Tab-separated table of C-alpha atoms and ligand atoms in Angstrom:
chain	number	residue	atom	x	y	z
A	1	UNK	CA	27.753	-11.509	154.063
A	2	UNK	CA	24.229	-11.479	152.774
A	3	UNK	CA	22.299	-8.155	151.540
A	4	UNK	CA	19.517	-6.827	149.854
A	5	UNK	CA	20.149	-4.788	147.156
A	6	UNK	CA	18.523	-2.528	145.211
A	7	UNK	CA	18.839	-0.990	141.535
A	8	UNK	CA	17.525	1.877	139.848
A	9	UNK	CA	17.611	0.412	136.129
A	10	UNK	CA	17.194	3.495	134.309
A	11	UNK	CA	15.900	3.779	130.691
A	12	UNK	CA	16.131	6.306	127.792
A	13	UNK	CA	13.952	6.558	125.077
A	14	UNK	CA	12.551	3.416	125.709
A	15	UNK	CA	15.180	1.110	126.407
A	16	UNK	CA	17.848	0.121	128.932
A	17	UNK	CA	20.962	1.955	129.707
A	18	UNK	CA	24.061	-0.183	129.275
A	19	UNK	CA	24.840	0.964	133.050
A	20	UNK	CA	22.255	-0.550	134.434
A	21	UNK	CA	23.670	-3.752	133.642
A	22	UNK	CA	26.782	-2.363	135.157
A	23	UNK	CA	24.494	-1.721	138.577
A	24	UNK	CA	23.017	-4.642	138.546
A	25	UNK	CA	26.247	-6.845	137.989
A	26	UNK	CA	27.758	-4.819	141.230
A	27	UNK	CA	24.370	-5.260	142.715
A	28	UNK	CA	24.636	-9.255	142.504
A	29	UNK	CA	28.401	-9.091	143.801
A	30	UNK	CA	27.640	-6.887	146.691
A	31	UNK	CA	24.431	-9.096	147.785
A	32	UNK	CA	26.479	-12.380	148.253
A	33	UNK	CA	25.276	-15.855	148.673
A	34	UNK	CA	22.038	-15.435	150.286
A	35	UNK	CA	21.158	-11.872	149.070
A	36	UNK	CA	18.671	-10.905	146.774
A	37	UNK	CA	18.769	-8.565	144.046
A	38	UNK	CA	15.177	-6.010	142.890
A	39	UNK	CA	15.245	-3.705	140.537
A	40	UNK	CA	13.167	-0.899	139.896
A	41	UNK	CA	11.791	0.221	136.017
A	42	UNK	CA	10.018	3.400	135.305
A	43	UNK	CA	7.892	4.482	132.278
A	44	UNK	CA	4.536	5.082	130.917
A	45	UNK	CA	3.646	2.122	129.589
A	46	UNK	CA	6.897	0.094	127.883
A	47	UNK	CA	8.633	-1.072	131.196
A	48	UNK	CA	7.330	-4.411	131.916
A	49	UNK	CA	9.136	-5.379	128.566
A	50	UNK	CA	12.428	-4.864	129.752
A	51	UNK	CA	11.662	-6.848	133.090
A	52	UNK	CA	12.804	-10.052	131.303
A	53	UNK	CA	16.196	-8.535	130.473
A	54	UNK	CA	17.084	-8.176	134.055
A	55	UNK	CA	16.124	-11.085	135.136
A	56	UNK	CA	18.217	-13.163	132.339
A	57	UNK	CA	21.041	-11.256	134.304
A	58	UNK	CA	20.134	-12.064	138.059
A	59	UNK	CA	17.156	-9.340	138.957
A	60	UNK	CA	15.429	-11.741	141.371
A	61	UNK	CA	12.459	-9.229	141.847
A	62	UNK	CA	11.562	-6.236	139.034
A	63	UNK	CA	9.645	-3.957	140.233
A	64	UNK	CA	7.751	-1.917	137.866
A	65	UNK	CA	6.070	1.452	138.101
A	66	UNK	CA	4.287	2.126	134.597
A	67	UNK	CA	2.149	5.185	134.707
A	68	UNK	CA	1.763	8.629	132.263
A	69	UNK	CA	3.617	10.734	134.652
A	70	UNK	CA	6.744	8.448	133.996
A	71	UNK	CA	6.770	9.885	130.117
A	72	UNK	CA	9.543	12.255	130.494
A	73	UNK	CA	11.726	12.625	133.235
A	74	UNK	CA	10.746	14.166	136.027
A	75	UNK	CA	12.606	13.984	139.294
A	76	UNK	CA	9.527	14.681	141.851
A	77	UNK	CA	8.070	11.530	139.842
A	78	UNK	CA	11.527	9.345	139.511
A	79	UNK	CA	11.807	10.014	142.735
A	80	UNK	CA	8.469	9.134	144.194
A	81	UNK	CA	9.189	5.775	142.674
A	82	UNK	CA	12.350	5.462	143.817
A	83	UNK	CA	10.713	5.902	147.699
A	84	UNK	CA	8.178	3.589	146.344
A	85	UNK	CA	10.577	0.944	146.081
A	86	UNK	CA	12.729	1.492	149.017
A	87	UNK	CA	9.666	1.186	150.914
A	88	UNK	CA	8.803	-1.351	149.339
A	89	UNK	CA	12.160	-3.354	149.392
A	90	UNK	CA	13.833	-1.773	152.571
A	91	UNK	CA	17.506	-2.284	150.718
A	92	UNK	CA	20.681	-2.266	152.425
A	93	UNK	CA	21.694	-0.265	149.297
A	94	UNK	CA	20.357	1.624	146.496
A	95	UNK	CA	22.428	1.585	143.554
A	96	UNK	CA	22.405	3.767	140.554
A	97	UNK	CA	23.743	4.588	137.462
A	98	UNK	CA	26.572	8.539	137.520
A	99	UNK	CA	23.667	9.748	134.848
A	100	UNK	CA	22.329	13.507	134.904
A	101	UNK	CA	19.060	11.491	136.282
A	102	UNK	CA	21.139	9.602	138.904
A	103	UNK	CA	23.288	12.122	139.914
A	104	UNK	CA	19.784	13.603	141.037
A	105	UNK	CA	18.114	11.465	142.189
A	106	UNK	CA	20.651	9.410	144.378
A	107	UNK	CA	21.033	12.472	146.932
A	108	UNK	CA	17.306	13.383	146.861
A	109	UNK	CA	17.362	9.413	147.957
A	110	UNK	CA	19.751	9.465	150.431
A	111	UNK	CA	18.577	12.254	151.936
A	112	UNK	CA	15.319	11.476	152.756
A	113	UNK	CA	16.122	8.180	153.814
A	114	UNK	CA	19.126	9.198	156.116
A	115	UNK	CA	21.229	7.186	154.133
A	116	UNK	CA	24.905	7.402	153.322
A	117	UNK	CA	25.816	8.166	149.608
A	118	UNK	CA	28.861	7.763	147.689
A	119	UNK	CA	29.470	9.052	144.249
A	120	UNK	CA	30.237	8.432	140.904
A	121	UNK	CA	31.941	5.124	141.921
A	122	UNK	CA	34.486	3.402	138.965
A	123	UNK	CA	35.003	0.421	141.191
A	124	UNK	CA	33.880	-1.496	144.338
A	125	UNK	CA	36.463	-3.578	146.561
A	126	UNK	CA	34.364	-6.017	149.004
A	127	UNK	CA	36.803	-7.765	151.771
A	128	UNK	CA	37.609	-11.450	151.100
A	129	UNK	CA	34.653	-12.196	154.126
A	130	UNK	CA	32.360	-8.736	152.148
A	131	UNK	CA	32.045	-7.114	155.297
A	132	UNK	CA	33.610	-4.250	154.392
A	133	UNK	CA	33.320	-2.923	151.075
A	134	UNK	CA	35.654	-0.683	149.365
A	135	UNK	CA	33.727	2.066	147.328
A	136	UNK	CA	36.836	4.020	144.631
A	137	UNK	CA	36.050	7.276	143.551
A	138	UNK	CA	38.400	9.822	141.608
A	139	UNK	CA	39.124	13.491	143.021
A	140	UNK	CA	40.101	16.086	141.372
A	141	UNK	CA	39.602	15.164	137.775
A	142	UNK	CA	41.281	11.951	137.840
A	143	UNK	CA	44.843	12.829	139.515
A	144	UNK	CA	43.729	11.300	143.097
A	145	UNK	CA	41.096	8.294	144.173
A	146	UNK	CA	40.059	8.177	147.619
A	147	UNK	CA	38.574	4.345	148.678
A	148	UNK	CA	35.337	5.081	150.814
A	149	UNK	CA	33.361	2.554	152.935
A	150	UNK	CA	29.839	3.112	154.794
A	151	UNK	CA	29.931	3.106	158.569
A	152	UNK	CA	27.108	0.525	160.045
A	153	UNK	CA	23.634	1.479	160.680
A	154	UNK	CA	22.542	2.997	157.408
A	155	UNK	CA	21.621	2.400	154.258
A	156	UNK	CA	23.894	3.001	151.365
A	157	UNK	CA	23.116	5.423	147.875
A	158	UNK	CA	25.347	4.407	145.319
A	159	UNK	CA	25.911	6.408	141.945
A	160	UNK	CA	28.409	4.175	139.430
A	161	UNK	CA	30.214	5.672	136.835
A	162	UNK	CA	29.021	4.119	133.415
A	163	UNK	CA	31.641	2.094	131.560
A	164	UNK	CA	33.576	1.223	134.567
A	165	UNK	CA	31.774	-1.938	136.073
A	166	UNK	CA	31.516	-5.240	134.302
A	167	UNK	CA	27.556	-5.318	133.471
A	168	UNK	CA	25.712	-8.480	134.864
A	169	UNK	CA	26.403	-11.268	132.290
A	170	UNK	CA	23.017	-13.535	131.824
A	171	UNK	CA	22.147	-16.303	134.199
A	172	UNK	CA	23.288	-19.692	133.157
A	173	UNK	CA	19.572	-20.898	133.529
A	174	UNK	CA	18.005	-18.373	131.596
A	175	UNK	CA	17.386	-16.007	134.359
A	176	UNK	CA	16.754	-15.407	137.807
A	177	UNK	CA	13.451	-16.912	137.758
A	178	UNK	CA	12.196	-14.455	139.826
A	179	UNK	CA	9.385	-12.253	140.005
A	180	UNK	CA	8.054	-8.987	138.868
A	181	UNK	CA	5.478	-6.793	141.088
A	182	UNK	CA	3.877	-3.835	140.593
A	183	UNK	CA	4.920	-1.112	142.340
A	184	UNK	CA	2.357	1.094	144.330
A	185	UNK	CA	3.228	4.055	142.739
A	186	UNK	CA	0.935	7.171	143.357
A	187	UNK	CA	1.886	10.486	140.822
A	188	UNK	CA	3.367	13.354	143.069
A	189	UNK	CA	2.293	17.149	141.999
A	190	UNK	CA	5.017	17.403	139.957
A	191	UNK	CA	6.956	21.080	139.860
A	192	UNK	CA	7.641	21.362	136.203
A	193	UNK	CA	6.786	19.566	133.360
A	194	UNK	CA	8.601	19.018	130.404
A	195	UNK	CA	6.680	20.873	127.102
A	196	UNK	CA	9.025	19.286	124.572
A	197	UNK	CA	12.740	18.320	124.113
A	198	UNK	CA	14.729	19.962	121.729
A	199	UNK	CA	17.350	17.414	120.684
A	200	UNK	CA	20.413	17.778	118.415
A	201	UNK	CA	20.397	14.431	116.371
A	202	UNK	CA	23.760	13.677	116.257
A	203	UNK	CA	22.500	9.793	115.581
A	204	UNK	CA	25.642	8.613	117.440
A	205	UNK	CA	26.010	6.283	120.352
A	206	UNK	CA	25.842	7.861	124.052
A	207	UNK	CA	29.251	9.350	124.633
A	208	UNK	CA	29.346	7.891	127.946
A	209	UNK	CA	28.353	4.814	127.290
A	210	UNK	CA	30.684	4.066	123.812
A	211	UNK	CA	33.237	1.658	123.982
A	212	UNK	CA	35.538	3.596	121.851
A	213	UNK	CA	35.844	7.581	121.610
A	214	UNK	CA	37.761	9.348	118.465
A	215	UNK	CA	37.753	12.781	119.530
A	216	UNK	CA	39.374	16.074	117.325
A	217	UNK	CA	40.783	19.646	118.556
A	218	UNK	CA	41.769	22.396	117.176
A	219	UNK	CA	43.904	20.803	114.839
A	220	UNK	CA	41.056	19.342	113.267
A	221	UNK	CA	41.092	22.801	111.554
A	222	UNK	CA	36.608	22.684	110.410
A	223	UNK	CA	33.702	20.849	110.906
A	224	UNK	CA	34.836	18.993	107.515
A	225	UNK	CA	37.841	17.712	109.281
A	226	UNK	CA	35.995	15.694	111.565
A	227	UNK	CA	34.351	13.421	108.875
A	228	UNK	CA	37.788	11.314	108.672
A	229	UNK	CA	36.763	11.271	113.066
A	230	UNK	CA	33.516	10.286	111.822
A	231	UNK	CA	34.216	7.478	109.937
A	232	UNK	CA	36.800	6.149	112.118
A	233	UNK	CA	34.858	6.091	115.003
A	234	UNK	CA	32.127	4.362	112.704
A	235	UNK	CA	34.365	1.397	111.619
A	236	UNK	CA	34.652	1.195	115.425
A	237	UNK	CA	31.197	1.048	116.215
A	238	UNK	CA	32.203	4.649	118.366
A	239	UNK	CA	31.548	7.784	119.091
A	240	UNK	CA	32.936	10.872	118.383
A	241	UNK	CA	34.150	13.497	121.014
A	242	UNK	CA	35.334	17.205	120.891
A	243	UNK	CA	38.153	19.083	122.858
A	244	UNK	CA	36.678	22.284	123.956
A	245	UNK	CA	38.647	24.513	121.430
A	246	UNK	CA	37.014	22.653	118.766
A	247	UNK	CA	33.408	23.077	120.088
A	248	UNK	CA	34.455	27.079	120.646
A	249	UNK	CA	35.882	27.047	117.237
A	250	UNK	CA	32.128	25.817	115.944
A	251	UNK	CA	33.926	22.551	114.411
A	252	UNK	CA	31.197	20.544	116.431
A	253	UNK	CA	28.453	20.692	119.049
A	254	UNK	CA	28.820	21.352	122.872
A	255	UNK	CA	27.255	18.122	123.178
A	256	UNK	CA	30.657	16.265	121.626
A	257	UNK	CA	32.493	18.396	124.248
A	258	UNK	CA	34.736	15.998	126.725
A	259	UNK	CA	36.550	17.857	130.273
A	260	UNK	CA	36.221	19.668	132.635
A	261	UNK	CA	33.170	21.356	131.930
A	262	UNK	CA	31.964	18.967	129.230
A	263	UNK	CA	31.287	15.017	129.559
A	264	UNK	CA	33.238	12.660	131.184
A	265	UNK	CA	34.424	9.030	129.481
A	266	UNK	CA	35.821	5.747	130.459
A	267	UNK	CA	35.884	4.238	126.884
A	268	UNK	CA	38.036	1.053	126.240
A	269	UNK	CA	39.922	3.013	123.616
A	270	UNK	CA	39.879	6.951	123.142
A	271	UNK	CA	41.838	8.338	120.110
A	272	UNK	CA	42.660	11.689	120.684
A	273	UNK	CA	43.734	13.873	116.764
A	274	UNK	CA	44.786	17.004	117.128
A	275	UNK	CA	44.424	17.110	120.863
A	276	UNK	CA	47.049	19.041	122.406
A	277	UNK	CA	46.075	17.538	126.270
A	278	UNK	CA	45.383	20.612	128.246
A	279	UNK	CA	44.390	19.587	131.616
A	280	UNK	CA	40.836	20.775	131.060
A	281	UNK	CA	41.051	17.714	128.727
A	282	UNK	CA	42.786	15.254	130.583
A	283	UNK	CA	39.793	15.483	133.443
A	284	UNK	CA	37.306	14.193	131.045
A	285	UNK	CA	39.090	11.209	129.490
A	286	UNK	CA	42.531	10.362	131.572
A	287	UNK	CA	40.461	7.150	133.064
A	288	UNK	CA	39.940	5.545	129.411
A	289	UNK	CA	41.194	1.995	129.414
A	290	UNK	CA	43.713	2.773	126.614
A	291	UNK	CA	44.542	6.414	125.016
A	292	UNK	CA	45.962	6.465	121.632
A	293	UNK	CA	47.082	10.440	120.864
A	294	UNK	CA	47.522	11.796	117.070
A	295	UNK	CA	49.206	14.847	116.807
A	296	UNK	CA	52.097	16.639	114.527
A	297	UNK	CA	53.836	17.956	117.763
A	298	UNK	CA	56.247	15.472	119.096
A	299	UNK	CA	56.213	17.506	122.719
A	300	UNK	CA	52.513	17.954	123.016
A	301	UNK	CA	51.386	17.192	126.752
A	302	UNK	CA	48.808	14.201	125.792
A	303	UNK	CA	51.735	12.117	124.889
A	304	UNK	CA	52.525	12.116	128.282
A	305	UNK	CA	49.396	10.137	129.786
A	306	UNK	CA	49.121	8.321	126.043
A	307	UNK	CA	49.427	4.397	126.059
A	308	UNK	CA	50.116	4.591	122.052
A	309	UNK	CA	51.450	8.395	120.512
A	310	UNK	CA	51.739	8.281	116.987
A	311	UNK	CA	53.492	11.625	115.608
A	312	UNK	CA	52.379	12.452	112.329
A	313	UNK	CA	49.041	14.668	110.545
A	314	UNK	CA	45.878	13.110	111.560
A	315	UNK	CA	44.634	13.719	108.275
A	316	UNK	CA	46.965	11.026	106.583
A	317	UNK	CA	47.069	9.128	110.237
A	318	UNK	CA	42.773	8.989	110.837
A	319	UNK	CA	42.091	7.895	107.291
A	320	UNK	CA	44.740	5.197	107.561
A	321	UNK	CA	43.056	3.405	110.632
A	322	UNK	CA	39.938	3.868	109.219
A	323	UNK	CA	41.109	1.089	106.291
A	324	UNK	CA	42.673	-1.151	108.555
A	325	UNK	CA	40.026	-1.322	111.361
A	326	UNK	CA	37.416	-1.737	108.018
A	327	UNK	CA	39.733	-4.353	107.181
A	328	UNK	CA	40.087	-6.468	110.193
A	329	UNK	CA	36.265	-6.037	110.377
A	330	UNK	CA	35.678	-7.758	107.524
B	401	FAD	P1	45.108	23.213	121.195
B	401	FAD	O1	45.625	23.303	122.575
B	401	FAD	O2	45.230	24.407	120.316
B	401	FAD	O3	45.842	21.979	120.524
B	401	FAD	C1	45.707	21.650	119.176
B	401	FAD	C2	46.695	20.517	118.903
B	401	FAD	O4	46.519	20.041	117.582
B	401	FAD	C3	48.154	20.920	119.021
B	401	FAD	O5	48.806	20.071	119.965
B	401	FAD	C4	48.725	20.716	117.627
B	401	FAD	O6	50.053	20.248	117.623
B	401	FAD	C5	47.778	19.674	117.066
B	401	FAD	N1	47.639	19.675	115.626
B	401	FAD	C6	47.417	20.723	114.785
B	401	FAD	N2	47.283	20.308	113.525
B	401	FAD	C7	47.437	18.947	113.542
B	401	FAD	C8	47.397	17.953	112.538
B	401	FAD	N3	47.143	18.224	111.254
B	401	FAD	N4	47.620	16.674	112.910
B	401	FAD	C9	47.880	16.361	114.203
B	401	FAD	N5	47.912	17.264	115.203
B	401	FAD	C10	47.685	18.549	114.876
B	401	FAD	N6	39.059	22.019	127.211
B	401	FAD	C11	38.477	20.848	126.926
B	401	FAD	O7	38.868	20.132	125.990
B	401	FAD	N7	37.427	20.416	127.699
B	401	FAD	C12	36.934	21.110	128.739
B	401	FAD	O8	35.964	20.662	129.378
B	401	FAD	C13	37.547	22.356	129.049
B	401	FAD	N8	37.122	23.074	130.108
B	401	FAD	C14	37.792	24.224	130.435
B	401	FAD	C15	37.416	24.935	131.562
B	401	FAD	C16	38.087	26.079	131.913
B	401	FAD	C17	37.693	26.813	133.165
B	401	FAD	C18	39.158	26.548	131.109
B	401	FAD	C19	39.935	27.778	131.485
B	401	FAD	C20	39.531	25.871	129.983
B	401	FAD	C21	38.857	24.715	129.608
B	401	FAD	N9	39.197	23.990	128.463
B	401	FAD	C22	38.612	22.785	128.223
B	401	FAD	C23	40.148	24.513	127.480
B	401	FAD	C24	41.544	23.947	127.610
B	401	FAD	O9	42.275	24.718	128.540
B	401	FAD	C25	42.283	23.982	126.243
B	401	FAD	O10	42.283	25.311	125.757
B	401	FAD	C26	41.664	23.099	125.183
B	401	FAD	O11	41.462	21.800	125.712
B	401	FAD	C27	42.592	23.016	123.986
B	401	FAD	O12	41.975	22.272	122.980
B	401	FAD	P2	42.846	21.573	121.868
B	401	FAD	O13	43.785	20.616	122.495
B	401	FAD	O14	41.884	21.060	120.849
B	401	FAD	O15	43.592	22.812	121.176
């Protein structure tokens, strides 16, 4: 089973997002021997320069719309290229990253292309022929997944969660060898426009996207408290998250906030001090590879969905893996 597939490779601040590699390494496995692979970059005047980067991992066409509108983020523009390249591709499937920019963009896509779409996907499940292609999804915060396939006769939209995929590992050749075109992008009148961005520079790694997640509650007790969080998730090479007590408590920014109604993560490893594992919790970070929990109460829920519970005060506990994890670094 052959396809074409398209990927939206997004970019922030300049660069590439880790799950684009994730897109593009389910993009390769769901176009099969025979099927080709485009991608699509956006920006106002950097893009071409990650075109080489996805075609060291199997891009066999970049497309590349480079124009001032594409500064900031604007949907009326991300999405004009997006039709751009659909028109100019005509993909079986679209697939991009579960971002605030694909979550979207991918229905805006869909929609006007009468395609199906399928969300936030944490892993895909072709048939041994790839006919049929298993799409997973979680429901309801994590306690249910639901395996989803398209019916014939229409394209697919594809949003994957980041983390979850294995990204595209480089070509044995050095790349695709492929090509990149321009894209015949034209600037839509956009609807808004963005007058500045006011960013809290927390310096840290994209929660989302980190590997490994130390995140502190309300036992944390202050802001102080999370500097042991801090440097632990530094000797990592982490990021640090928040329960939402802590983030109400003014211990740390919204932005650190993981649950329900904060981010969601998939990190290899998530540490969890002083979490007591409300469900609000749970919904943000149950699907992390492996969940360590830290906490003085030996019957506090998180145990319960922890792969490793260690019972003790996370301020003799955090300080103590800090050391070792510097020491095995070294
Ligand atoms: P607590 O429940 O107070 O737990 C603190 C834990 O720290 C305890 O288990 C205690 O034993 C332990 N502890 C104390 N001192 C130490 C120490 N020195 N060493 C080790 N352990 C120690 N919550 C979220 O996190 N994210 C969300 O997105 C979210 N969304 C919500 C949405 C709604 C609609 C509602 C109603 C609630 C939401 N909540 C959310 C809140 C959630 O219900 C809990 O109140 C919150 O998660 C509790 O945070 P916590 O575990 O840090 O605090």
């Amino acid at each position: 089973m052959s396809r074409t597939i398209l990927v939206y490779a997004e970019r922030r601040d300049g660069s590439l997002r880790r799950v684009a590699f994730e897109a593009l390494g389910a993009a390769r496995r769901l176009a099969g021997d025979g099927g080709s692979v485009h991608a699509v970059l956006a920006g106002d005047g950097s893009a071409a320069e990650d075109a080489a980067a996805l075609q060291a991992r199997g891009a066999d066409v970049v497309h590349i719309a480079d124009d001032p509108s594409l500064k900031d983020y604007a949907p009326e523009a991300y999405l004009a290229v997006l039709r751009a390249a659909m028109d100019a591709v005509g993909p079986d499937a679209l697939l991009l990253g579960h971002t605030a920019a694909g979550r979207e963009l991918a229905p805006r896509v869909a929609a006007a292309y009468g395609a199906g779409h399928i969300a936030d996907v944490t892993a895909i499940e072709p048939s041994p022929d790839g006919a049929d292609v298993g799409f997973i999804r979680p429901l309801y915060a994590g306690k249910a997944f639901e395996r989803r396939s398209f019916l014939p006769g229409h394209p697919w939209v594809v949003t994957v969660r980041p983390n979850n995929l294995p990204p595209a590992e480089p070509l044995d050749a050095g790349g695709s060898g492929g090509s990149v075109q321009a894209l015949p992008y034209a600037p839509p009148p956009l609807w808004t426009a963005v007058r500045g961005v006011l960013r809290r520079a927390s310096g840290q790694l994209d929660l989302a996207e980190a590997d490994v997640v130390v995140s502190g509650g309300r036992g944390v007790r202050s802001a102080a408290g999370f500097e042991p969080l801090h440097a632990l998730a530094a000797a990592f090479g982490g990021a640090v998250g928040a329960s939402r007590a802590a983030c109400d408590a003014g211990y740390c920014d919204y932005a650190l906030q993981i649950g329900q109604t904060g981010k969601v993560v998939t990190p290899q490893l998530y540490i969890a001090c002083g979490i007591s594992g409300a469900i609000q919790h749970l919904a943000g970070m149950s699907q992390s590879r492996t969940i360590v929990a830290i906490n003085k109460d030996p019957d506090a829920p998180i145990f319960s969905i922890a792969d490793y519970g260690i019972v003790g005060d996370l301020f003799e506990i955090v300080p103590l893996l800090t050391s070792e994890v510097l020491r095995t670094n070294q």
